[in-house]
Amino acid sequence: MNHTINPEFFQRSTVLVARELLGKRLVRKIGALRLSGIIVETEAYQADDPACHAYRGKTPRNQMLFGPVGHSYVYFIYGNHFCLNIVAREPSMISGGILIRALVPEEGIAEMRIARNIDDLQQLTNGPGKLTQALQISRSEEGINITQPGSLYIEHGVIIAPENILATPRIGITTAQDKLWRFVIKK
DNA sequence: CACCCGATTATCT
DNA sequence: GATAATCGGGTGT
């Protein structure tokens, strides 16, 4: 499965889309170079959720979360790292997005090792800031429509059986820890 | 305009 | 397993 995803896919419950993004392939094209990996960890953030950037209203930084679904939202955190989100929400929700937390590298592994300055395959894209570094994603990759082929998009990838998906509290936040909105593929 | 803190990572032990 | 590093944005003065 290597074709892109319908925009309607992202116009559903943010939590549902976060779960269904597992197994999809994230593709980054830089000229003739193609880098990709299978999404194996996501987190959902939506408007009525204190942990969501958009919870306290629209600002220049988070406005993408209120914008069209199926587009990228990139933010800078801890003074060092970029994190990649995909805008997704049901029509009744004002904002929402899904943090892509980890990939299993597929194509362009040699290029990723150079970008990361590290050899260990396990460490290449196993964190939100790590995968953006490996795929060379920064603020200039914000606002891209990831439902059509371009410099950044998502393909169908592989099917993940429901029994292989684990739901847990989200990482690195202090509120709403009762919400099991982090999804990972069991190893 | 100053202060505070964060959806993290690398680099130790 | 623990901790320092690091700086842009949000919030309030």
PDB file of C-alpha atoms (C1' of nucleotides) in Angstrom:
ATOM      1  CA  MET A   1       0.000   0.000   0.000  1.00  0.00           C
ATOM      2  CA  ASN A   2       1.838   3.052  -1.210  1.00  0.00           C
ATOM      3  CA  HIS A   3      -0.832   5.562  -2.185  1.00  0.00           C
ATOM      4  CA  THR A   4      -1.841   8.637  -0.214  1.00  0.00           C
ATOM      5  CA  ILE A   5      -4.722   8.956   2.239  1.00  0.00           C
ATOM      6  CA  ASN A   6      -8.090  10.668   1.703  1.00  0.00           C
ATOM      7  CA  PRO A   7      -8.416  14.007   3.539  1.00  0.00           C
ATOM      8  CA  GLU A   8     -11.684  12.649   5.010  1.00  0.00           C
ATOM      9  CA  PHE A   9      -9.564  10.201   7.020  1.00  0.00           C
ATOM     10  CA  PHE A  10      -8.415  13.139   9.159  1.00  0.00           C
ATOM     11  CA  GLN A  11     -11.901  14.609   9.576  1.00  0.00           C
ATOM     12  CA  ARG A  12     -12.831  12.189  12.337  1.00  0.00           C
ATOM     13  CA  SER A  13     -12.232  11.867  16.069  1.00  0.00           C
ATOM     14  CA  THR A  14      -8.631  12.902  16.812  1.00  0.00           C
ATOM     15  CA  VAL A  15      -8.185   9.919  19.129  1.00  0.00           C
ATOM     16  CA  LEU A  16      -9.498   7.490  16.518  1.00  0.00           C
ATOM     17  CA  VAL A  17      -7.242   8.907  13.816  1.00  0.00           C
ATOM     18  CA  ALA A  18      -4.235   8.744  16.177  1.00  0.00           C
ATOM     19  CA  ARG A  19      -4.841   5.016  16.648  1.00  0.00           C
ATOM     20  CA  GLU A  20      -5.335   4.412  12.930  1.00  0.00           C
ATOM     21  CA  LEU A  21      -2.159   6.288  11.962  1.00  0.00           C
ATOM     22  CA  LEU A  22      -0.185   3.379  13.413  1.00  0.00           C
ATOM     23  CA  GLY A  23       1.260   1.352  10.535  1.00  0.00           C
ATOM     24  CA  LYS A  24       0.995   4.252   8.066  1.00  0.00           C
ATOM     25  CA  ARG A  25       4.149   5.292   6.228  1.00  0.00           C
ATOM     26  CA  LEU A  26       5.524   8.812   6.674  1.00  0.00           C
ATOM     27  CA  VAL A  27       7.372   9.930   3.556  1.00  0.00           C
ATOM     28  CA  ARG A  28       9.797  12.851   3.270  1.00  0.00           C
ATOM     29  CA  LYS A  29      11.130  13.826  -0.145  1.00  0.00           C
ATOM     30  CA  ILE A  30      14.127  16.104  -0.520  1.00  0.00           C
ATOM     31  CA  GLY A  31      14.809  16.489  -4.222  1.00  0.00           C
ATOM     32  CA  ALA A  32      15.353  12.976  -5.587  1.00  0.00           C
ATOM     33  CA  LEU A  33      15.956  11.646  -2.096  1.00  0.00           C
ATOM     34  CA  ARG A  34      13.196   9.673  -0.426  1.00  0.00           C
ATOM     35  CA  LEU A  35      13.184   9.060   3.331  1.00  0.00           C
ATOM     36  CA  SER A  36      10.430   7.064   4.990  1.00  0.00           C
ATOM     37  CA  GLY A  37       9.392   5.061   8.015  1.00  0.00           C
ATOM     38  CA  ILE A  38       6.375   3.269   9.463  1.00  0.00           C
ATOM     39  CA  ILE A  39       4.564   5.170  12.239  1.00  0.00           C
ATOM     40  CA  VAL A  40       4.676   3.097  15.432  1.00  0.00           C
ATOM     41  CA  GLU A  41       3.808   5.639  18.140  1.00  0.00           C
ATOM     42  CA  THR A  42       1.314   8.560  18.226  1.00  0.00           C
ATOM     43  CA  GLU A  43      -0.444  10.836  20.701  1.00  0.00           C
ATOM     44  CA  ALA A  44      -3.804  12.621  20.297  1.00  0.00           C
ATOM     45  CA  TYR A  45      -4.340  16.217  21.426  1.00  0.00           C
ATOM     46  CA  GLN A  46      -7.675  17.963  21.068  1.00  0.00           C
ATOM     47  CA  ALA A  47      -9.399  21.251  21.940  1.00  0.00           C
ATOM     48  CA  ASP A  48     -11.119  20.190  25.182  1.00  0.00           C
ATOM     49  CA  ASP A  49      -7.876  18.737  26.540  1.00  0.00           C
ATOM     50  CA  PRO A  50      -5.706  20.763  28.979  1.00  0.00           C
ATOM     51  CA  ALA A  51      -2.569  19.126  27.572  1.00  0.00           C
ATOM     52  CA  CYS A  52      -3.282  20.437  24.063  1.00  0.00           C
ATOM     53  CA  HIS A  53      -1.376  23.474  22.813  1.00  0.00           C
ATOM     54  CA  ALA A  54      -4.666  24.890  21.494  1.00  0.00           C
ATOM     55  CA  TYR A  55      -6.557  24.432  24.784  1.00  0.00           C
ATOM     56  CA  ARG A  56      -6.188  28.102  25.771  1.00  0.00           C
ATOM     57  CA  GLY A  57      -7.204  29.473  22.391  1.00  0.00           C
ATOM     58  CA  LYS A  58      -5.614  30.367  19.100  1.00  0.00           C
ATOM     59  CA  THR A  59      -2.134  31.957  19.012  1.00  0.00           C
ATOM     60  CA  PRO A  60       0.321  32.495  16.140  1.00  0.00           C
ATOM     61  CA  ARG A  61       2.176  29.391  17.244  1.00  0.00           C
ATOM     62  CA  ASN A  62      -0.735  26.978  17.389  1.00  0.00           C
ATOM     63  CA  GLN A  63      -3.046  28.360  14.698  1.00  0.00           C
ATOM     64  CA  MET A  64      -2.376  25.388  12.431  1.00  0.00           C
ATOM     65  CA  LEU A  65      -4.263  23.200  14.892  1.00  0.00           C
ATOM     66  CA  PHE A  66      -7.372  25.212  14.001  1.00  0.00           C
ATOM     67  CA  GLY A  67      -6.640  24.998  10.266  1.00  0.00           C
ATOM     68  CA  PRO A  68      -7.478  22.410   7.601  1.00  0.00           C
ATOM     69  CA  VAL A  69      -7.158  18.747   8.598  1.00  0.00           C
ATOM     70  CA  GLY A  70      -4.518  16.581   6.977  1.00  0.00           C
ATOM     71  CA  HIS A  71      -1.888  19.341   7.228  1.00  0.00           C
ATOM     72  CA  SER A  72       1.341  19.397   9.216  1.00  0.00           C
ATOM     73  CA  TYR A  73       1.874  21.353  12.440  1.00  0.00           C
ATOM     74  CA  VAL A  74       5.524  21.683  13.494  1.00  0.00           C
ATOM     75  CA  TYR A  75       6.614  23.275  16.750  1.00  0.00           C
ATOM     76  CA  PHE A  76       9.901  23.847  18.490  1.00  0.00           C
ATOM     77  CA  ILE A  77      10.346  22.682  22.074  1.00  0.00           C
ATOM     78  CA  TYR A  78      12.918  22.596  24.861  1.00  0.00           C
ATOM     79  CA  GLY A  79      15.054  25.025  22.890  1.00  0.00           C
ATOM     80  CA  ASN A  80      16.359  22.134  20.799  1.00  0.00           C
ATOM     81  CA  HIS A  81      13.791  19.978  19.142  1.00  0.00           C
ATOM     82  CA  PHE A  82      11.086  20.054  16.489  1.00  0.00           C
ATOM     83  CA  CYS A  83       7.994  17.910  16.792  1.00  0.00           C
ATOM     84  CA  LEU A  84       5.699  16.891  13.935  1.00  0.00           C
ATOM     85  CA  ASN A  85       1.920  16.816  14.268  1.00  0.00           C
ATOM     86  CA  ILE A  86      -0.872  16.092  11.796  1.00  0.00           C
ATOM     87  CA  VAL A  87      -4.039  18.179  12.122  1.00  0.00           C
ATOM     88  CA  ALA A  88      -7.082  15.937  12.637  1.00  0.00           C
ATOM     89  CA  ARG A  89     -10.453  16.423  14.297  1.00  0.00           C
ATOM     90  CA  GLU A  90     -14.143  15.693  13.882  1.00  0.00           C
ATOM     91  CA  PRO A  91     -16.184  18.609  12.448  1.00  0.00           C
ATOM     92  CA  SER A  92     -17.649  19.541  15.863  1.00  0.00           C
ATOM     93  CA  MET A  93     -14.170  20.016  17.376  1.00  0.00           C
ATOM     94  CA  ILE A  94     -12.488  23.424  16.968  1.00  0.00           C
ATOM     95  CA  SER A  95      -8.891  22.194  17.037  1.00  0.00           C
ATOM     96  CA  GLY A  96      -6.871  19.024  17.336  1.00  0.00           C
ATOM     97  CA  GLY A  97      -3.749  17.257  16.203  1.00  0.00           C
ATOM     98  CA  ILE A  98      -1.714  14.102  16.463  1.00  0.00           C
ATOM     99  CA  LEU A  99       1.917  14.042  17.559  1.00  0.00           C
ATOM    100  CA  ILE A 100       4.027  11.568  15.605  1.00  0.00           C
ATOM    101  CA  ARG A 101       6.313  10.141  18.291  1.00  0.00           C
ATOM    102  CA  ALA A 102       8.243   7.319  16.612  1.00  0.00           C
ATOM    103  CA  LEU A 103       8.958   5.576  13.320  1.00  0.00           C
ATOM    104  CA  VAL A 104      10.590   2.374  12.173  1.00  0.00           C
ATOM    105  CA  PRO A 105      12.960   3.532   9.404  1.00  0.00           C
ATOM    106  CA  GLU A 106      12.403   2.077   5.928  1.00  0.00           C
ATOM    107  CA  GLU A 107      13.958   4.100   3.111  1.00  0.00           C
ATOM    108  CA  GLY A 108      16.979   6.401   3.243  1.00  0.00           C
ATOM    109  CA  ILE A 109      18.455   4.916   6.410  1.00  0.00           C
ATOM    110  CA  ALA A 110      21.979   5.906   5.366  1.00  0.00           C
ATOM    111  CA  GLU A 111      20.845   9.544   4.991  1.00  0.00           C
ATOM    112  CA  MET A 112      19.102   9.425   8.350  1.00  0.00           C
ATOM    113  CA  ARG A 113      22.277   8.203  10.034  1.00  0.00           C
ATOM    114  CA  ILE A 114      24.123  11.189   8.587  1.00  0.00           C
ATOM    115  CA  ALA A 115      21.421  13.649   9.638  1.00  0.00           C
ATOM    116  CA  ARG A 116      21.365  12.194  13.160  1.00  0.00           C
ATOM    117  CA  ASN A 117      25.121  11.654  13.387  1.00  0.00           C
ATOM    118  CA  ILE A 118      24.475   8.284  14.963  1.00  0.00           C
ATOM    119  CA  ASP A 119      24.768   4.652  13.808  1.00  0.00           C
ATOM    120  CA  ASP A 120      22.379   2.771  16.107  1.00  0.00           C
ATOM    121  CA  LEU A 121      19.272   1.900  14.066  1.00  0.00           C
ATOM    122  CA  GLN A 122      17.166   1.676  17.225  1.00  0.00           C
ATOM    123  CA  GLN A 123      18.014   5.269  18.167  1.00  0.00           C
ATOM    124  CA  LEU A 124      17.418   6.728  14.706  1.00  0.00           C
ATOM    125  CA  THR A 125      13.717   7.668  14.864  1.00  0.00           C
ATOM    126  CA  ASN A 126      12.465   6.428  18.255  1.00  0.00           C
ATOM    127  CA  GLY A 127      11.435   9.861  19.600  1.00  0.00           C
ATOM    128  CA  PRO A 128       9.485  12.891  18.313  1.00  0.00           C
ATOM    129  CA  GLY A 129      12.553  15.134  18.142  1.00  0.00           C
ATOM    130  CA  LYS A 130      14.676  12.333  16.722  1.00  0.00           C
ATOM    131  CA  LEU A 131      12.447  11.557  13.756  1.00  0.00           C
ATOM    132  CA  THR A 132      12.193  15.213  12.727  1.00  0.00           C
ATOM    133  CA  GLN A 133      15.994  15.421  12.776  1.00  0.00           C
ATOM    134  CA  ALA A 134      16.326  12.170  10.790  1.00  0.00           C
ATOM    135  CA  LEU A 135      13.755  13.302   8.182  1.00  0.00           C
ATOM    136  CA  GLN A 136      15.072  16.895   8.201  1.00  0.00           C
ATOM    137  CA  ILE A 137      11.760  18.407   9.250  1.00  0.00           C
ATOM    138  CA  SER A 138      11.683  21.925  10.759  1.00  0.00           C
ATOM    139  CA  ARG A 139       9.451  24.988  10.829  1.00  0.00           C
ATOM    140  CA  SER A 140       9.603  25.280   7.030  1.00  0.00           C
ATOM    141  CA  GLU A 141       7.739  21.947   6.841  1.00  0.00           C
ATOM    142  CA  GLU A 142       4.735  23.412   8.680  1.00  0.00           C
ATOM    143  CA  GLY A 143       1.402  23.739   6.866  1.00  0.00           C
ATOM    144  CA  ILE A 144       2.072  21.047   4.272  1.00  0.00           C
ATOM    145  CA  ASN A 145      -0.885  19.047   2.978  1.00  0.00           C
ATOM    146  CA  ILE A 146       0.197  15.503   3.807  1.00  0.00           C
ATOM    147  CA  THR A 147      -2.670  13.882   1.877  1.00  0.00           C
ATOM    148  CA  GLN A 148      -1.017  14.513  -1.483  1.00  0.00           C
ATOM    149  CA  PRO A 149       2.444  13.560  -2.763  1.00  0.00           C
ATOM    150  CA  GLY A 150       4.964  16.326  -2.132  1.00  0.00           C
ATOM    151  CA  SER A 151       7.873  17.054   0.182  1.00  0.00           C
ATOM    152  CA  LEU A 152       6.019  15.499   3.136  1.00  0.00           C
ATOM    153  CA  TYR A 153       3.082  13.081   3.040  1.00  0.00           C
ATOM    154  CA  ILE A 154       1.603   9.867   4.405  1.00  0.00           C
ATOM    155  CA  GLU A 155       0.959   6.569   2.617  1.00  0.00           C
ATOM    156  CA  HIS A 156      -1.249   3.671   3.692  1.00  0.00           C
ATOM    157  CA  GLY A 157       1.649   1.458   4.760  1.00  0.00           C
ATOM    158  CA  VAL A 158       0.826  -1.756   6.602  1.00  0.00           C
ATOM    159  CA  ILE A 159      -2.257  -3.069   8.419  1.00  0.00           C
ATOM    160  CA  ILE A 160      -1.947  -3.330  12.205  1.00  0.00           C
ATOM    161  CA  ALA A 161      -4.227  -5.769  14.011  1.00  0.00           C
ATOM    162  CA  PRO A 162      -6.158  -4.170  16.932  1.00  0.00           C
ATOM    163  CA  GLU A 163      -4.705  -6.684  19.402  1.00  0.00           C
ATOM    164  CA  ASN A 164      -1.229  -5.377  18.568  1.00  0.00           C
ATOM    165  CA  ILE A 165      -2.073  -1.805  19.591  1.00  0.00           C
ATOM    166  CA  LEU A 166      -1.436  -0.558  23.126  1.00  0.00           C
ATOM    167  CA  ALA A 167      -3.095   2.575  24.604  1.00  0.00           C
ATOM    168  CA  THR A 168      -1.303   4.376  27.460  1.00  0.00           C
ATOM    169  CA  PRO A 169      -1.172   7.815  29.139  1.00  0.00           C
ATOM    170  CA  ARG A 170       0.737  10.422  27.151  1.00  0.00           C
ATOM    171  CA  ILE A 171       4.409  11.180  27.742  1.00  0.00           C
ATOM    172  CA  GLY A 172       5.848  14.362  29.194  1.00  0.00           C
ATOM    173  CA  ILE A 173       2.627  16.092  30.238  1.00  0.00           C
ATOM    174  CA  THR A 174       1.318  16.750  33.715  1.00  0.00           C
ATOM    175  CA  THR A 175      -2.436  17.116  33.091  1.00  0.00           C
ATOM    176  CA  ALA A 176      -5.128  14.752  31.833  1.00  0.00           C
ATOM    177  CA  GLN A 177      -3.070  11.677  32.592  1.00  0.00           C
ATOM    178  CA  ASP A 178      -6.274   9.681  32.908  1.00  0.00           C
ATOM    179  CA  LYS A 179      -6.667   9.897  29.129  1.00  0.00           C
ATOM    180  CA  LEU A 180      -5.167   6.889  27.327  1.00  0.00           C
ATOM    181  CA  TRP A 181      -4.401   8.833  24.172  1.00  0.00           C
ATOM    182  CA  ARG A 182      -0.935   7.507  23.410  1.00  0.00           C
ATOM    183  CA  PHE A 183      -0.887   4.612  20.987  1.00  0.00           C
ATOM    184  CA  VAL A 184       2.015   2.273  20.313  1.00  0.00           C
ATOM    185  CA  ILE A 185       2.483  -0.919  18.302  1.00  0.00           C
ATOM    186  CA  LYS A 186       3.412  -3.827  20.542  1.00  0.00           C
ATOM    187  CA  LYS A 187       6.748  -5.357  19.755  1.00  0.00           C
TER     188      LYS A 187
ATOM    189  C1'  DC B   1      10.002  43.315  28.448  1.00  0.00           C
ATOM    190  C1'  DA B   2      11.126  39.755  31.999  1.00  0.00           C
ATOM    191  C1'  DC B   3      10.137  35.619  33.749  1.00  0.00           C
ATOM    192  C1'  DC B   4       9.055  30.724  33.611  1.00  0.00           C
ATOM    193  C1'  DC B   5       8.506  26.421  31.728  1.00  0.00           C
ATOM    194  C1'  DG B   6       7.961  22.885  28.308  1.00  0.00           C
ATOM    195  C1'  DA B   7       4.069  17.117  23.841  1.00  0.00           C
ATOM    196  C1'  DT B   8      12.835  16.141  24.855  1.00  0.00           C
ATOM    197  C1'  DT B   9      17.397  14.323  24.143  1.00  0.00           C
ATOM    198  C1'  DA B  10      22.223  13.293  24.977  1.00  0.00           C
ATOM    199  C1'  DT B  11      25.335  12.073  28.117  1.00  0.00           C
ATOM    200  C1'  DC B  12      26.806  10.831  31.807  1.00  0.00           C
ATOM    201  C1'  DT B  13      26.933   7.058  36.096  1.00  0.00           C
TER     202       DT B  13
ATOM    203  C1'  DG C   1      18.325   5.295  35.680  1.00  0.00           C
ATOM    204  C1'  DA C   2      19.285  10.156  36.556  1.00  0.00           C
ATOM    205  C1'  DT C   3      20.316  14.802  35.221  1.00  0.00           C
ATOM    206  C1'  DA C   4      22.042  18.861  32.710  1.00  0.00           C
ATOM    207  C1'  DA C   5      21.460  21.428  28.498  1.00  0.00           C
ATOM    208  C1'  DT C   6      18.917  24.854  25.936  1.00  0.00           C
ATOM    209  C1'  DC C   7      15.815  28.814  24.005  1.00  0.00           C
ATOM    210  C1'  DG C   8      11.237  30.171  21.885  1.00  0.00           C
ATOM    211  C1'  DG C   9       6.645  31.240  23.184  1.00  0.00           C
ATOM    212  C1'  DG C  10       3.004  32.284  26.472  1.00  0.00           C
ATOM    213  C1'  DT C  11       1.684  35.019  30.099  1.00  0.00           C
ATOM    214  C1'  DG C  12       1.518  38.869  32.867  1.00  0.00           C
ATOM    215  C1'  DT C  13       3.926  43.441  34.224  1.00  0.00           C
TER     216       DT C  13
END
